[in-house]
Short mmCIF file of C-alpha atoms in Angstrom, two decimals:
data_model
loop_
_atom_site.label_atom_id
_atom_site.label_comp_id
_atom_site.label_asym_id
_atom_site.label_seq_id
_atom_site.Cartn_x
_atom_site.Cartn_y
_atom_site.Cartn_z
CA MET A 576 129.84 93.73 65.86
CA ALA A 577 126.50 95.54 66.24
CA GLU A 578 126.25 98.70 68.29
CA ASN A 579 124.84 98.47 71.80
CA PRO A 580 121.34 100.04 71.60
CA VAL A 581 121.38 100.93 75.30
CA ALA A 582 124.95 102.23 75.53
CA GLU A 583 123.68 105.77 76.14
CA LYS A 584 121.31 104.98 79.02
CA ASP A 585 119.78 107.72 81.16
CA TYR A 586 120.37 106.32 84.64
CA GLY A 587 118.46 109.24 86.15
CA VAL A 588 115.13 107.55 85.39
CA LEU A 589 116.06 104.46 87.40
CA PRO A 590 115.46 104.07 91.14
CA LYS A 591 118.29 105.38 93.31
CA GLN A 592 121.23 103.08 92.57
CA GLN A 593 122.30 102.51 96.16
CA ALA A 594 122.76 99.01 97.55
CA PHE A 595 122.40 98.27 101.25
CA LYS A 596 122.49 95.23 103.48
CA VAL A 597 121.21 94.06 106.83
CA HIS A 598 123.17 91.54 108.88
CA ALA A 599 120.16 89.33 109.65
CA PRO A 600 121.29 87.85 113.00
CA ASP A 601 121.71 91.41 114.35
CA ALA A 602 118.32 92.66 113.09
CA PRO A 603 115.64 93.35 115.72
CA ASP A 604 113.66 90.41 117.08
CA LEU A 605 110.07 90.17 115.91
CA VAL A 606 109.56 87.15 118.15
CA GLU A 607 112.21 86.22 120.69
CA GLY A 608 112.80 82.54 121.38
CA VAL A 609 111.93 82.27 125.05
CA GLY A 610 109.94 79.63 126.92
CA ASP A 611 108.12 76.66 125.41
CA ASN A 612 110.91 76.16 122.86
CA LEU A 613 109.88 79.14 120.74
CA LYS A 614 112.07 79.95 117.75
CA THR A 615 113.59 83.43 117.33
CA VAL A 616 112.41 85.47 114.33
CA HIS A 617 114.48 88.49 113.28
CA SER A 618 112.65 91.18 111.31
CA VAL A 619 115.21 91.89 108.58
CA MET A 620 113.78 94.01 105.77
CA LEU A 621 110.57 95.69 104.63
CA THR A 622 110.02 97.28 101.24
CA ASN A 623 106.77 98.34 99.61
CA ASP A 624 106.42 94.80 98.26
CA ILE A 625 108.19 92.28 100.48
CA TYR A 626 108.97 91.42 104.05
CA VAL A 627 112.04 89.30 104.90
CA THR A 628 112.70 87.43 108.15
CA TRP A 629 115.60 85.35 109.51
CA THR A 630 114.48 82.57 111.84
CA THR A 631 116.68 80.44 114.10
CA GLY A 632 115.88 77.53 116.35
CA GLN A 633 117.35 74.58 118.19
CA PRO A 634 116.23 70.93 117.95
CA GLY A 635 112.72 70.63 119.38
CA ASP A 636 111.94 74.35 119.02
CA VAL A 637 108.46 75.13 117.69
CA PHE A 638 106.82 78.20 116.22
CA PRO A 639 103.21 77.69 117.30
CA VAL A 640 100.09 77.45 115.15
CA HIS A 641 99.14 80.71 113.44
CA SER A 642 97.42 81.84 110.23
CA HIS A 643 98.59 84.50 107.80
CA MET A 644 96.16 86.54 105.75
CA PRO A 645 95.00 84.95 102.45
CA GLU A 646 97.22 87.28 100.38
CA MET A 647 100.32 86.55 102.51
CA TYR A 648 101.91 83.40 101.13
CA GLN A 649 105.29 82.31 102.51
CA ILE A 650 108.48 81.39 100.68
CA LEU A 651 110.82 79.74 103.20
CA THR A 652 114.46 78.95 102.32
CA THR A 653 116.28 76.59 104.68
CA ILE A 654 119.92 77.57 105.17
CA LYS A 655 120.94 75.14 107.92
CA GLY A 656 119.42 72.21 109.80
CA ARG A 657 116.06 70.55 109.23
CA CYS A 658 112.48 71.39 110.06
CA VAL A 659 108.92 70.31 109.33
CA TRP A 660 106.21 72.76 108.34
CA TYR A 661 102.76 71.58 109.32
CA TYR A 662 99.71 73.18 107.70
CA LYS A 663 96.00 72.54 107.25
CA ASP A 664 94.67 71.79 103.77
CA ASN A 665 91.29 73.00 102.44
CA ASP A 666 89.51 70.15 104.21
CA GLY A 667 91.11 71.02 107.57
CA ASN A 668 93.44 68.00 107.51
CA GLU A 669 96.98 68.50 108.78
CA GLN A 670 99.66 68.05 106.12
CA SER A 671 103.42 68.43 106.45
CA ILE A 672 106.52 69.06 104.41
CA GLU A 673 110.09 68.52 105.63
CA ALA A 674 112.92 70.80 104.55
CA GLY A 675 116.69 70.83 104.82
CA PRO A 676 119.54 73.02 103.56
CA GLY A 677 118.86 74.38 100.08
CA ASP A 678 115.14 73.54 100.13
CA VAL A 679 112.68 76.33 99.32
CA VAL A 680 109.16 75.73 100.67
CA TYR A 681 106.01 77.54 99.52
CA LEU A 682 103.12 77.76 101.99
CA PRO A 683 99.89 79.22 100.58
CA GLY A 684 98.33 82.35 102.01
CA GLY A 685 95.80 81.78 104.76
CA ALA A 686 97.24 78.39 105.70
CA GLU A 687 97.05 77.62 109.41
CA ASN A 688 100.62 76.49 110.05
CA ARG A 689 103.40 75.84 112.53
CA VAL A 690 107.04 74.80 112.18
CA GLU A 691 109.18 72.47 114.28
CA VAL A 692 112.97 72.05 114.25
CA ILE A 693 113.96 68.39 113.87
CA GLY A 694 117.29 66.62 113.88
CA ASP A 695 120.23 67.44 116.10
CA GLU A 696 121.53 70.80 114.87
CA GLU A 697 120.53 74.45 114.80
CA HIS A 698 117.99 75.41 112.14
CA ILE A 699 118.08 78.65 110.13
CA HIS A 700 115.64 79.73 107.44
CA ILE A 701 114.88 82.91 105.53
CA GLY A 702 111.22 83.84 105.11
CA SER A 703 110.04 86.03 102.22
CA TYR A 704 106.47 87.28 102.18
CA PRO A 705 104.42 89.87 100.34
CA ARG A 706 104.06 92.94 102.53
CA VAL A 707 100.50 93.22 103.79
CA ARG A 708 98.88 95.66 106.20
CA VAL A 709 97.86 93.01 108.75
CA PRO A 710 99.94 89.81 108.47
CA ARG A 711 98.15 87.52 110.92
CA VAL A 712 94.49 86.53 111.09
CA GLU A 713 94.85 86.45 114.89
CA GLN A 714 95.43 90.21 114.83
CA LEU A 715 91.91 90.71 113.43
CA THR A 716 90.22 88.40 115.90
CA GLY A 717 91.89 89.87 118.97
CA VAL A 718 93.42 86.49 119.80
CA VAL A 719 97.00 87.62 119.41
CA PRO A 720 99.80 85.83 121.24
CA ASP A 721 101.76 88.12 123.57
CA GLU A 722 104.88 87.76 121.45
CA VAL A 723 103.27 89.30 118.34
CA GLU A 724 103.65 93.04 117.92
CA ASN A 725 101.27 95.50 116.32
CA PRO A 726 102.15 95.36 112.59
CA LYS A 727 102.40 99.15 112.51
CA ASP A 728 105.18 99.02 115.11
CA PHE A 729 107.44 96.29 113.68
CA ARG A 730 111.06 96.91 114.51
CA VAL A 731 113.13 96.01 111.46
CA GLY A 732 116.70 96.08 110.11
CA VAL A 733 115.57 98.46 107.37
CA ASP A 734 112.18 99.71 106.20
CA PHE A 735 112.76 101.04 102.68
CA ASP A 736 110.20 102.73 100.43
CA ASN A 737 111.41 101.46 97.06
CA VAL A 738 108.98 103.73 95.17
CA ARG A 739 110.20 107.00 96.74
CA ASP A 740 113.78 105.82 97.49
CA GLU A 741 113.40 106.69 101.18
CA TYR A 742 114.36 104.91 104.37
CA HIS A 743 111.56 104.89 106.96
CA GLU A 744 113.59 103.06 109.58
CA ILE A 745 117.20 101.92 109.91
CA HIS A 746 118.50 99.69 112.71
CA ASP A 747 122.05 100.98 113.23
CA ASP A 748 123.36 97.70 114.69
CA SER A 749 122.53 95.68 111.56
CA PHE A 750 122.26 98.11 108.58
CA THR A 751 125.06 99.09 106.17
CA GLU A 752 124.86 101.09 102.95
CA ALA A 753 127.28 100.25 100.11
CA ASP A 754 130.34 102.49 99.93
CA HIS A 755 130.51 104.07 96.48
CA ASP A 756 133.96 105.58 97.09
CA SER A 757 135.86 102.30 97.22
#
């Protein structure tokens, strides 16, 4: 058997080898589901590269029309229930795509979109997005719904600088670091 060429690795050059987790349902609310059947969005995790959300809703709940910046595409993984994502194509025509458990939907950056829970059970999906300075076009135009926070003030389960291995923010009610002693 050939020798392992990486058996003598220098782990010191790697990023800090420390796992952590955020219990998504306990992470701070980015948008709280109140009035007009608005879905609840939990702000789970920020790194230098990605932003992760956990969204819940009941049948008939809607996240209203909004537009993300052109560089902020969305990858949306349905965990439970069903929903329909509506978005405008390049000609301004509304299109839609339905998703259920196990489906992963890609919505392009800049797409004007909304999502509606359909069926008769709770809906849960995980959103993964590139981290951008200003996520919503509405934040540039000054037409920002009351429920949207300043992107510099997002409350989050953990804000982790994965280049410098530093936590910028930890939400004690949802964050846990791996125990290396067990």
